[in-house]
mmCIF file of C-alpha atoms in Angstrom:
data_model
loop_
_atom_site.group_PDB
_atom_site.id
_atom_site.type_symbol
_atom_site.label_atom_id
_atom_site.label_comp_id
_atom_site.label_asym_id
_atom_site.label_seq_id
_atom_site.Cartn_x
_atom_site.Cartn_y
_atom_site.Cartn_z
ATOM 1 C CA UNK E 111 0.056 0.008 -0.030
ATOM 2 C CA UNK E 112 1.242 3.317 -1.006
ATOM 3 C CA UNK E 113 2.314 5.536 1.882
ATOM 4 C CA UNK E 114 0.490 8.952 1.804
ATOM 5 C CA UNK E 115 2.683 11.907 3.123
ATOM 6 C CA UNK E 116 1.433 15.342 4.512
ATOM 7 C CA UNK E 117 2.429 17.058 1.348
ATOM 8 C CA UNK E 118 0.317 14.967 -0.682
ATOM 9 C CA UNK E 119 -2.622 16.201 1.690
ATOM 10 C CA UNK E 120 -1.550 19.546 0.688
ATOM 11 C CA UNK E 121 0.152 20.392 4.031
ATOM 12 C CA UNK E 122 2.903 23.321 3.618
ATOM 13 C CA UNK E 123 6.468 22.359 3.696
ATOM 14 C CA UNK E 124 7.007 24.850 6.602
ATOM 15 C CA UNK E 125 4.458 22.802 8.719
ATOM 16 C CA UNK E 126 5.650 19.291 7.632
ATOM 17 C CA UNK E 127 9.271 20.602 8.565
ATOM 18 C CA UNK E 128 8.035 21.264 12.135
ATOM 19 C CA UNK E 129 6.256 17.928 12.311
ATOM 20 C CA UNK E 130 9.290 16.155 11.369
ATOM 21 C CA UNK E 131 11.466 17.953 13.901
ATOM 22 C CA UNK E 132 8.907 15.787 16.453
ATOM 23 C CA UNK E 133 9.482 12.549 14.359
ATOM 24 C CA UNK E 134 5.945 12.856 12.744
ATOM 25 C CA UNK E 135 6.256 12.135 9.274
ATOM 26 C CA UNK E 136 3.402 9.849 8.326
ATOM 27 C CA UNK E 137 -0.159 11.003 8.546
ATOM 28 C CA UNK E 138 -2.663 9.016 10.741
ATOM 29 C CA UNK E 139 -5.598 7.391 8.964
ATOM 30 C CA UNK E 140 -7.910 10.471 10.614
ATOM 31 C CA UNK E 141 -5.354 12.663 9.432
ATOM 32 C CA UNK E 142 -5.531 11.617 5.903
ATOM 33 C CA UNK E 143 -9.211 11.717 5.701
ATOM 34 C CA UNK E 144 -10.061 14.907 7.515
ATOM 35 C CA UNK E 145 -7.182 17.236 6.475
ATOM 36 C CA UNK E 146 -8.291 18.088 2.894
ATOM 37 C CA UNK E 147 -11.872 18.204 4.115
ATOM 38 C CA UNK E 148 -11.237 20.959 6.677
ATOM 39 C CA UNK E 149 -9.018 22.849 3.974
ATOM 40 C CA UNK E 150 -12.005 22.801 1.744
ATOM 41 C CA UNK E 151 -14.101 24.580 4.314
ATOM 42 C CA UNK E 152 -16.807 22.325 5.434
ATOM 43 C CA UNK E 153 -18.674 22.105 8.642
ATOM 44 C CA UNK E 154 -18.012 18.819 10.149
ATOM 45 C CA UNK E 155 -17.732 16.546 13.215
ATOM 46 C CA UNK E 156 -15.530 13.715 12.989
ATOM 47 C CA UNK E 157 -15.088 10.594 14.937
ATOM 48 C CA UNK E 158 -12.080 8.538 15.300
ATOM 49 C CA UNK E 159 -10.924 6.446 18.179
ATOM 50 C CA UNK E 160 -8.850 7.590 21.102
ATOM 51 C CA UNK E 161 -5.047 8.304 20.299
ATOM 52 C CA UNK E 162 -5.269 8.379 16.491
ATOM 53 C CA UNK E 163 -4.194 12.007 16.084
ATOM 54 C CA UNK E 164 -7.224 14.096 16.047
ATOM 55 C CA UNK E 165 -5.726 17.399 17.239
ATOM 56 C CA UNK E 166 -3.302 17.699 14.535
ATOM 57 C CA UNK E 167 -6.125 16.896 12.069
ATOM 58 C CA UNK E 168 -7.967 20.202 12.494
ATOM 59 C CA UNK E 169 -4.777 22.324 13.542
ATOM 60 C CA UNK E 170 -2.637 21.558 10.319
ATOM 61 C CA UNK E 171 -5.282 22.926 7.893
ATOM 62 C CA UNK E 172 -6.572 25.603 10.164
ATOM 63 C CA UNK E 173 -2.914 26.977 11.140
ATOM 64 C CA UNK E 174 -2.161 26.854 7.433
ATOM 65 C CA UNK E 175 -5.240 28.883 6.505
ATOM 66 C CA UNK E 176 -4.057 31.638 9.221
ATOM 67 C CA UNK E 177 -0.522 31.632 8.010
ATOM 68 C CA UNK E 178 -1.513 32.253 4.491
ATOM 69 C CA UNK E 179 -4.177 34.604 4.814
ATOM 70 C CA UNK E 180 -3.475 38.277 5.913
ATOM 71 C CA UNK E 181 -4.634 39.479 9.228
ATOM 72 C CA UNK E 182 -4.547 43.428 8.685
ATOM 73 C CA UNK E 183 -6.847 43.904 12.003
ATOM 74 C CA UNK E 184 -4.844 41.704 13.918
ATOM 75 C CA UNK E 185 -7.931 39.806 14.934
ATOM 76 C CA UNK E 186 -8.602 36.432 16.911
ATOM 77 C CA UNK E 187 -9.451 34.106 13.838
ATOM 78 C CA UNK E 188 -9.349 30.762 15.514
ATOM 79 C CA UNK E 189 -11.263 29.526 18.551
ATOM 80 C CA UNK E 190 -10.651 25.991 20.086
ATOM 81 C CA UNK E 191 -13.028 25.004 22.924
ATOM 82 C CA UNK E 192 -12.269 22.318 25.237
ATOM 83 C CA UNK E 193 -13.846 20.891 28.192
ATOM 84 C CA UNK E 194 -10.862 20.913 30.635
ATOM 85 C CA UNK E 195 -7.737 22.859 31.214
ATOM 86 C CA UNK E 196 -5.586 20.146 30.811
ATOM 87 C CA UNK E 197 -6.915 19.236 27.161
ATOM 88 C CA UNK E 198 -6.507 22.957 26.407
ATOM 89 C CA UNK E 199 -3.046 23.081 27.410
ATOM 90 C CA UNK E 200 -2.320 20.235 25.639
ATOM 91 C CA UNK E 201 -3.805 21.594 22.283
ATOM 92 C CA UNK E 202 -1.914 24.955 22.857
ATOM 93 C CA UNK E 203 1.130 22.917 23.178
ATOM 94 C CA UNK E 204 0.414 21.097 19.662
ATOM 95 C CA UNK E 205 -0.292 24.668 18.309
ATOM 96 C CA UNK E 206 3.198 25.911 19.406
ATOM 97 C CA UNK E 207 4.645 22.856 17.914
ATOM 98 C CA UNK E 208 3.938 23.763 14.535
ATOM 99 C CA UNK E 209 3.482 27.265 14.250
ATOM 100 C CA UNK E 210 4.588 30.838 15.627
ATOM 101 C CA UNK E 211 1.435 32.409 15.443
ATOM 102 C CA UNK E 212 0.075 34.042 18.678
ATOM 103 C CA UNK E 213 -1.947 31.498 20.782
ATOM 104 C CA UNK E 214 -3.380 32.012 24.206
ATOM 105 C CA UNK E 215 -5.231 30.051 26.896
ATOM 106 C CA UNK E 216 -8.574 31.372 28.354
ATOM 107 C CA UNK E 217 -9.783 29.143 30.909
ATOM 108 C CA UNK E 218 -12.087 29.520 33.972
ATOM 109 C CA UNK E 219 -10.596 29.265 37.470
ATOM 110 C CA UNK E 220 -7.442 31.432 36.264
ATOM 111 C CA UNK E 221 -7.204 35.400 36.682
ATOM 112 C CA UNK E 222 -9.395 37.012 34.194
ATOM 113 C CA UNK E 223 -7.355 40.140 34.250
ATOM 114 C CA UNK E 224 -4.163 38.244 33.247
ATOM 115 C CA UNK E 225 -6.277 36.723 30.244
ATOM 116 C CA UNK E 226 -7.294 40.237 29.207
ATOM 117 C CA UNK E 227 -3.802 41.416 29.240
ATOM 118 C CA UNK E 228 -2.790 38.618 27.168
ATOM 119 C CA UNK E 229 -5.639 39.424 24.659
ATOM 120 C CA UNK E 230 -3.913 42.704 24.104
ATOM 121 C CA UNK E 231 -0.971 40.985 22.392
ATOM 122 C CA UNK E 232 -3.435 40.263 19.292
ATOM 123 C CA UNK E 233 -3.382 36.695 19.275
ATOM 124 C CA UNK E 234 -4.539 34.771 16.094
ATOM 125 C CA UNK E 235 -5.756 31.722 18.204
ATOM 126 C CA UNK E 236 -7.601 31.397 21.644
ATOM 127 C CA UNK E 237 -8.035 28.244 23.230
ATOM 128 C CA UNK E 238 -10.194 27.631 26.324
ATOM 129 C CA UNK E 239 -13.653 26.720 28.054
ATOM 130 C CA UNK E 240 -16.739 28.038 26.361
ATOM 131 C CA UNK E 241 -17.834 29.858 29.574
ATOM 132 C CA UNK E 242 -14.463 31.632 29.816
ATOM 133 C CA UNK E 243 -14.322 32.759 26.120
ATOM 134 C CA UNK E 244 -18.130 33.773 26.222
ATOM 135 C CA UNK E 245 -17.286 36.088 29.052
ATOM 136 C CA UNK E 246 -14.676 37.525 27.253
ATOM 137 C CA UNK E 247 -16.665 38.290 24.647
ATOM 138 C CA UNK E 248 -19.380 39.851 26.905
ATOM 139 C CA UNK E 249 -16.807 42.000 28.460
ATOM 140 C CA UNK E 250 -15.888 43.155 24.720
ATOM 141 C CA UNK E 251 -12.053 42.301 25.356
ATOM 142 C CA UNK E 252 -12.572 39.397 22.728
ATOM 143 C CA UNK E 253 -13.854 40.452 19.515
ATOM 144 C CA UNK E 254 -15.186 37.514 17.667
ATOM 145 C CA UNK E 255 -16.417 39.011 14.430
ATOM 146 C CA UNK E 256 -13.416 38.118 12.616
ATOM 147 C CA UNK E 257 -13.326 34.350 13.867
ATOM 148 C CA UNK E 258 -12.815 32.053 10.731
ATOM 149 C CA UNK E 259 -13.284 28.764 12.569
ATOM 150 C CA UNK E 260 -14.527 27.353 16.005
ATOM 151 C CA UNK E 261 -13.481 23.832 17.106
ATOM 152 C CA UNK E 262 -15.442 22.092 19.749
ATOM 153 C CA UNK E 263 -12.780 19.304 20.943
ATOM 154 C CA UNK E 264 -14.634 16.733 22.797
ATOM 155 C CA UNK E 265 -17.923 17.935 21.224
ATOM 156 C CA UNK E 266 -20.130 15.451 23.089
ATOM 157 C CA UNK E 267 -18.669 16.665 26.272
ATOM 158 C CA UNK E 268 -19.242 20.370 25.383
ATOM 159 C CA UNK E 269 -22.852 19.450 24.413
ATOM 160 C CA UNK E 270 -23.657 17.599 27.618
ATOM 161 C CA UNK E 271 -26.372 19.174 29.868
ATOM 162 C CA UNK E 272 -23.604 20.993 32.162
ATOM 163 C CA UNK E 273 -21.859 22.822 29.206
ATOM 164 C CA UNK E 274 -24.382 23.106 26.604
ATOM 165 C CA UNK E 275 -25.659 26.408 27.543
ATOM 166 C CA UNK E 276 -22.359 28.026 27.147
ATOM 167 C CA UNK E 277 -21.580 26.290 24.076
ATOM 168 C CA UNK E 278 -24.528 27.595 22.475
ATOM 169 C CA UNK E 279 -24.012 30.848 23.743
ATOM 170 C CA UNK E 280 -20.583 31.007 22.142
ATOM 171 C CA UNK E 281 -22.031 29.697 18.936
ATOM 172 C CA UNK E 282 -24.578 32.642 19.101
ATOM 173 C CA UNK E 283 -21.899 35.514 19.296
ATOM 174 C CA UNK E 284 -19.675 33.890 16.341
ATOM 175 C CA UNK E 285 -20.408 35.147 12.536
ATOM 176 C CA UNK E 286 -22.625 32.980 10.682
ATOM 177 C CA UNK E 287 -19.894 32.392 8.211
ATOM 178 C CA UNK E 288 -17.736 30.703 10.862
ATOM 179 C CA UNK E 289 -16.523 27.065 9.951
ATOM 180 C CA UNK E 290 -17.641 24.621 12.748
ATOM 181 C CA UNK E 291 -15.829 21.732 13.395
ATOM 182 C CA UNK E 292 -15.725 19.058 16.411
ATOM 183 C CA UNK E 293 -14.268 15.831 17.408
ATOM 184 C CA UNK E 294 -14.143 13.164 19.696
ATOM 185 C CA UNK E 295 -13.787 9.350 19.994
ATOM 186 C CA UNK E 296 -17.353 9.124 20.889
ATOM 187 C CA UNK E 297 -19.461 11.635 18.661
ATOM 188 C CA UNK E 298 -22.488 10.253 16.854
ATOM 189 C CA UNK E 299 -25.498 11.083 14.692
ATOM 190 C CA UNK E 300 -27.109 12.219 17.845
ATOM 191 C CA UNK E 301 -24.321 14.753 18.637
ATOM 192 C CA UNK E 302 -24.502 16.186 15.204
ATOM 193 C CA UNK E 303 -28.228 16.475 15.510
ATOM 194 C CA UNK E 304 -27.937 18.595 18.970
ATOM 195 C CA UNK E 305 -25.204 20.801 17.314
ATOM 196 C CA UNK E 306 -27.497 21.199 14.232
ATOM 197 C CA UNK E 307 -30.685 22.017 16.231
ATOM 198 C CA UNK E 308 -28.462 24.428 18.474
ATOM 199 C CA UNK E 309 -27.425 26.367 15.044
ATOM 200 C CA UNK E 310 -30.996 26.428 13.659
ATOM 201 C CA UNK E 311 -32.203 27.942 16.883
ATOM 202 C CA UNK E 312 -29.699 30.419 16.837
ATOM 203 C CA UNK E 313 -30.200 31.286 13.114
ATOM 204 C CA UNK E 314 -33.879 31.865 14.036
ATOM 205 C CA UNK E 315 -35.362 30.651 10.750
ATOM 206 C CA UNK E 316 -32.482 31.360 8.481
ATOM 207 C CA UNK E 317 -30.930 28.617 6.668
ATOM 208 C CA UNK E 318 -27.859 26.911 7.839
ATOM 209 C CA UNK E 319 -25.197 24.935 6.302
ATOM 210 C CA UNK E 320 -25.380 21.126 6.578
ATOM 211 C CA UNK E 321 -23.228 19.678 9.632
ATOM 212 C CA UNK E 322 -21.374 16.532 8.308
ATOM 213 C CA UNK E 323 -20.403 13.617 10.242
ATOM 214 C CA UNK E 324 -17.280 11.960 8.987
ATOM 215 C CA UNK E 325 -16.358 8.657 11.036
ATOM 216 C CA UNK E 326 -13.168 6.888 10.563
ATOM 217 C CA UNK E 327 -13.344 2.820 9.976
ATOM 218 C CA UNK E 328 -12.610 1.093 13.395
ATOM 219 C CA UNK E 329 -9.021 0.366 13.952
ATOM 220 C CA UNK E 330 -10.375 -1.489 16.912
ATOM 221 C CA UNK E 331 -7.815 -0.074 19.530
ATOM 222 C CA UNK E 332 -10.098 -1.094 22.427
ATOM 223 C CA UNK E 333 -10.279 -4.561 20.981
ATOM 224 C CA UNK E 334 -6.798 -5.207 19.440
ATOM 225 C CA UNK E 335 -4.374 -3.048 20.965
ATOM 226 C CA UNK E 336 -5.645 -2.736 24.621
ATOM 227 C CA UNK E 337 -5.475 -5.994 26.771
ATOM 228 C CA UNK E 338 -8.289 -5.821 29.378
ATOM 229 C CA UNK E 339 -7.745 -7.303 32.869
ATOM 230 C CA UNK E 340 -9.837 -7.919 35.738
ATOM 231 C CA UNK E 341 -8.690 -8.130 39.261
ATOM 232 C CA UNK E 342 -10.978 -8.882 42.218
ATOM 233 C CA UNK E 343 -10.770 -7.042 45.313
ATOM 234 C CA UNK E 344 -13.273 -6.209 48.281
ATOM 235 C CA UNK E 345 -13.905 -2.553 48.423
ATOM 236 C CA UNK E 346 -11.858 -1.998 51.496
ATOM 237 C CA UNK E 347 -9.027 -3.917 49.876
ATOM 238 C CA UNK E 348 -8.981 -1.900 46.732
ATOM 239 C CA UNK E 349 -6.065 0.208 47.544
ATOM 240 C CA UNK E 350 -3.962 -2.329 49.112
ATOM 241 C CA UNK E 351 -4.555 -4.237 46.013
ATOM 242 C CA UNK E 352 -3.666 -1.446 43.759
ATOM 243 C CA UNK E 353 -0.294 -0.950 45.689
ATOM 244 C CA UNK E 354 0.498 -4.761 45.003
ATOM 245 C CA UNK E 355 -0.434 -4.478 41.158
ATOM 246 C CA UNK E 356 1.687 -1.273 40.722
ATOM 247 C CA UNK E 357 4.857 -3.087 42.311
ATOM 248 C CA UNK E 358 4.111 -6.148 40.256
ATOM 249 C CA UNK E 359 4.003 -4.668 36.814
ATOM 250 C CA UNK E 360 6.816 -3.160 34.942
ATOM 251 C CA UNK E 361 4.981 -0.065 33.720
ATOM 252 C CA UNK E 362 6.455 3.024 32.209
ATOM 253 C CA UNK E 363 3.704 5.080 33.373
ATOM 254 C CA UNK E 364 0.513 4.157 34.949
ATOM 255 C CA UNK E 365 -2.707 6.324 35.070
ATOM 256 C CA UNK E 366 -5.293 5.278 38.141
ATOM 257 C CA UNK E 367 -8.905 6.431 37.652
ATOM 258 C CA UNK E 368 -11.390 6.815 40.194
ATOM 259 C CA UNK E 369 -15.210 8.072 40.012
ATOM 260 C CA UNK E 370 -15.144 9.269 43.374
ATOM 261 C CA UNK E 371 -13.152 12.737 43.957
ATOM 262 C CA UNK E 372 -13.192 12.147 47.590
ATOM 263 C CA UNK E 373 -11.188 8.881 47.261
ATOM 264 C CA UNK E 374 -8.430 10.401 45.070
ATOM 265 C CA UNK E 375 -6.290 12.089 48.041
ATOM 266 C CA UNK E 376 -6.863 8.914 50.054
ATOM 267 C CA UNK E 377 -5.454 6.662 47.340
ATOM 268 C CA UNK E 378 -2.399 9.271 46.835
ATOM 269 C CA UNK E 379 -1.564 9.292 50.588
ATOM 270 C CA UNK E 380 -1.902 5.172 50.790
ATOM 271 C CA UNK E 381 0.362 4.855 47.870
ATOM 272 C CA UNK E 382 3.005 7.435 49.037
ATOM 273 C CA UNK E 383 3.086 6.049 52.325
ATOM 274 C CA UNK E 384 4.100 2.851 50.855
ATOM 275 C CA UNK E 385 6.771 4.688 49.009
ATOM 276 C CA UNK E 386 5.213 4.794 45.607
ATOM 277 C CA UNK E 387 5.661 8.058 43.908
ATOM 278 C CA UNK E 388 2.651 9.170 42.435
ATOM 279 C CA UNK E 389 0.746 12.613 41.994
ATOM 280 C CA UNK E 390 -2.785 13.188 42.021
ATOM 281 C CA UNK E 391 -4.901 15.272 39.690
ATOM 282 C CA UNK E 392 -7.948 16.705 41.067
ATOM 283 C CA UNK E 393 -10.640 19.256 39.366
ATOM 284 C CA UNK E 394 -10.512 21.078 42.742
ATOM 285 C CA UNK E 395 -6.872 21.684 42.820
ATOM 286 C CA UNK E 396 -5.643 25.032 41.267
ATOM 287 C CA UNK E 397 -4.362 25.155 37.608
ATOM 288 C CA UNK E 398 -0.645 25.416 38.975
ATOM 289 C CA UNK E 399 -0.910 22.247 40.956
ATOM 290 C CA UNK E 400 -2.602 20.411 38.183
ATOM 291 C CA UNK E 401 -0.011 21.361 35.704
ATOM 292 C CA UNK E 402 2.706 20.318 38.029
ATOM 293 C CA UNK E 403 1.122 17.149 38.517
ATOM 294 C CA UNK E 404 0.778 16.367 34.741
ATOM 295 C CA UNK E 405 4.417 17.642 34.163
ATOM 296 C CA UNK E 406 5.994 15.508 36.707
ATOM 297 C CA UNK E 407 4.063 12.386 35.383
ATOM 298 C CA UNK E 408 4.945 13.182 31.741
ATOM 299 C CA UNK E 409 8.625 13.724 32.529
ATOM 300 C CA UNK E 410 8.841 10.326 34.370
ATOM 301 C CA UNK E 411 9.841 11.683 37.811
ATOM 302 C CA UNK E 412 6.493 9.900 39.120
ATOM 303 C CA UNK E 413 5.265 6.495 37.635
ATOM 304 C CA UNK E 414 1.585 6.954 38.706
ATOM 305 C CA UNK E 415 -0.981 9.583 38.385
ATOM 306 C CA UNK E 416 -4.091 9.225 40.267
ATOM 307 C CA UNK E 417 -7.064 11.028 38.666
ATOM 308 C CA UNK E 418 -10.807 11.272 38.386
ATOM 309 C CA UNK E 419 -12.429 11.269 34.864
ATOM 310 C CA UNK E 420 -11.023 14.931 34.525
ATOM 311 C CA UNK E 421 -8.115 13.217 32.663
ATOM 312 C CA UNK E 422 -9.995 10.831 30.693
ATOM 313 C CA UNK E 423 -10.735 12.885 27.676
ATOM 314 C CA UNK E 424 -8.168 13.955 25.193
ATOM 315 C CA UNK E 425 -5.226 14.023 27.620
ATOM 316 C CA UNK E 426 -2.401 12.584 25.528
ATOM 317 C CA UNK E 427 0.699 11.457 27.560
ATOM 318 C CA UNK E 428 3.198 9.145 25.628
ATOM 319 C CA UNK E 429 4.161 5.783 26.826
ATOM 320 C CA UNK E 430 1.281 5.123 29.103
ATOM 321 C CA UNK E 431 1.549 1.202 29.677
ATOM 322 C CA UNK E 432 -1.317 0.721 32.035
ATOM 323 C CA UNK E 433 -4.633 2.286 32.962
ATOM 324 C CA UNK E 434 -6.231 1.016 36.182
ATOM 325 C CA UNK E 435 -10.021 1.804 36.972
ATOM 326 C CA UNK E 436 -10.679 1.617 40.727
ATOM 327 C CA UNK E 437 -14.405 1.382 39.443
ATOM 328 C CA UNK E 438 -16.610 1.428 36.519
ATOM 329 C CA UNK E 439 -17.852 4.816 35.367
ATOM 330 C CA UNK E 440 -21.662 5.367 34.897
ATOM 331 C CA UNK E 441 -21.370 5.547 31.005
ATOM 332 C CA UNK E 442 -19.496 3.353 28.551
ATOM 333 C CA UNK E 443 -18.131 6.462 26.768
ATOM 334 C CA UNK E 444 -16.175 7.205 30.075
ATOM 335 C CA UNK E 445 -14.818 3.646 30.311
ATOM 336 C CA UNK E 446 -13.622 4.108 26.455
ATOM 337 C CA UNK E 447 -12.062 7.420 27.241
ATOM 338 C CA UNK E 448 -10.346 6.078 30.322
ATOM 339 C CA UNK E 449 -8.897 3.028 28.625
ATOM 340 C CA UNK E 450 -7.938 5.159 25.728
ATOM 341 C CA UNK E 451 -5.174 6.808 27.759
ATOM 342 C CA UNK E 452 -3.166 3.852 26.619
ATOM 343 C CA UNK E 453 -2.224 2.157 23.445
ATOM 344 C CA UNK E 454 -2.021 5.666 21.665
ATOM 345 C CA UNK E 455 -0.711 6.156 18.062
ATOM 346 C CA UNK E 456 -0.311 2.471 17.380
ATOM 347 C CA UNK E 457 1.233 1.379 20.492
ATOM 348 C CA UNK E 458 -0.429 -1.538 22.897
ATOM 349 C CA UNK E 459 -1.422 -1.157 26.631
ATOM 350 C CA UNK E 460 -3.082 -2.773 29.335
ATOM 351 C CA UNK E 461 -6.513 -1.607 31.022
ATOM 352 C CA UNK E 462 -7.078 -3.169 34.550
ATOM 353 C CA UNK E 463 -10.268 -2.799 36.408
ATOM 354 C CA UNK E 464 -9.872 -3.683 40.180
ATOM 355 C CA UNK E 465 -13.526 -4.656 41.409
ATOM 356 C CA UNK E 466 -15.691 -5.888 43.796
ATOM 357 C CA UNK E 467 -18.245 -8.540 43.019
ATOM 358 C CA UNK E 468 -20.713 -5.821 41.818
ATOM 359 C CA UNK E 469 -18.293 -4.033 39.744
ATOM 360 C CA UNK E 470 -17.005 -7.382 38.047
ATOM 361 C CA UNK E 471 -20.805 -8.161 37.014
ATOM 362 C CA UNK E 472 -20.919 -4.678 35.492
ATOM 363 C CA UNK E 473 -17.648 -5.204 33.655
ATOM 364 C CA UNK E 474 -19.033 -8.684 32.454
ATOM 365 C CA UNK E 475 -22.035 -6.771 30.954
ATOM 366 C CA UNK E 476 -19.611 -4.050 29.553
ATOM 367 C CA UNK E 477 -17.550 -6.842 27.765
ATOM 368 C CA UNK E 478 -20.471 -7.901 25.664
ATOM 369 C CA UNK E 479 -21.647 -4.580 24.782
ATOM 370 C CA UNK E 480 -18.154 -3.521 23.511
ATOM 371 C CA UNK E 481 -16.974 -6.715 22.279
ATOM 372 C CA UNK E 482 -14.038 -6.851 24.215
ATOM 373 C CA UNK E 483 -12.279 -9.959 25.909
ATOM 374 C CA UNK E 484 -11.626 -9.297 29.664
ATOM 375 C CA UNK E 485 -9.078 -11.695 31.187
ATOM 376 C CA UNK E 486 -9.280 -12.436 34.959
ATOM 377 C CA UNK E 487 -6.109 -12.145 36.788
ATOM 378 C CA UNK E 488 -4.843 -12.346 40.244
ATOM 379 C CA UNK E 489 -1.890 -11.332 42.276
ATOM 380 C CA UNK E 490 0.516 -14.357 43.353
ATOM 381 C CA UNK E 491 4.141 -13.711 44.972
ATOM 382 C CA UNK E 492 4.363 -10.240 43.564
ATOM 383 C CA UNK E 493 3.220 -11.234 39.966
ATOM 384 C CA UNK E 494 0.016 -10.650 37.916
ATOM 385 C CA UNK E 495 -0.883 -14.296 36.762
ATOM 386 C CA UNK E 496 -4.174 -15.856 35.319
ATOM 387 C CA UNK E 497 -6.043 -18.170 37.753
ATOM 388 C CA UNK E 498 -4.660 -21.575 37.650
ATOM 389 C CA UNK E 499 -1.142 -20.443 36.145
ATOM 390 C CA UNK E 500 1.633 -22.250 37.753
ATOM 391 C CA UNK E 501 4.160 -19.804 39.286
ATOM 392 C CA UNK E 502 7.702 -20.916 40.048
#
């Protein structure tokens, strides 16, 4: 099969050179499909599995447009909305990897005045939460009349009940000509319909362009590149089981998920007491503490990151070998996003659920729904083994 290059997709040599500096030379399947479509100016949501390169799929054609198009008013021309600070910061890093265009973060929970000052530098690109971006527009500190494109990264989350009002409010303040783009591992026709209905309401009877859904053939990352384990533990023994599991596996990086924010600190403290270097990532912590936790984990200074579903969507950290779920989230989507923190960009990984009897019954039902295979495991003499396995 002939290898497609970024140049063949119409990406400028200046951008491909920046990619090559980071050893990115071959487009992923989603990039091959989506880059030319976005460059044509279409409105779309695209769905591709976790870890397949969605961020660069939209950044490359949009950044190329901005670099090639004069901006005499020095206006903001690209807005990228994300549901968490971590994802927004990661998108900004990807922007800075490929271009010198001005780019700033505008996130709730951070000082508003500082962001107002940063807007005075006349950035081309603003990345942040829908509520904070909308607030800055209302304050007339961010002029939205020249915005060329809006990207809703993790679209389904931005259209959830908690965030939909702010997302619709932002759409309402943008020009009718704005290019609307969105992506997630879990967008579908229902997501498209919600967004299309919102656009029609805002347009007040005026005709709006169609919003296409582009889906990529399943690479079956969840089935083929992630190995799913089940480890039984009574609720009171889960943290001790986690400690033994971490000591038993030779994992480069391990992300531990819990649905209970009140349990996060408990897990971190007990692991640290047992001399396991780890960081906790909590939505309640300030931005500086969250950035420190991620930076220490990314750099390998700590092996283990304990978090809630704050980090389950979009967070791209290289070489995560194991994901551990201390419980099962309410929705299948969250399970998919959690597991997808490993086995990114063609690699393999392990997703392990540490569960009591109720958890494992739910896991068995999930196994059937998602078509995955779950392998029961147990801890014995400092090793993770299959039941009945002979250990010397």
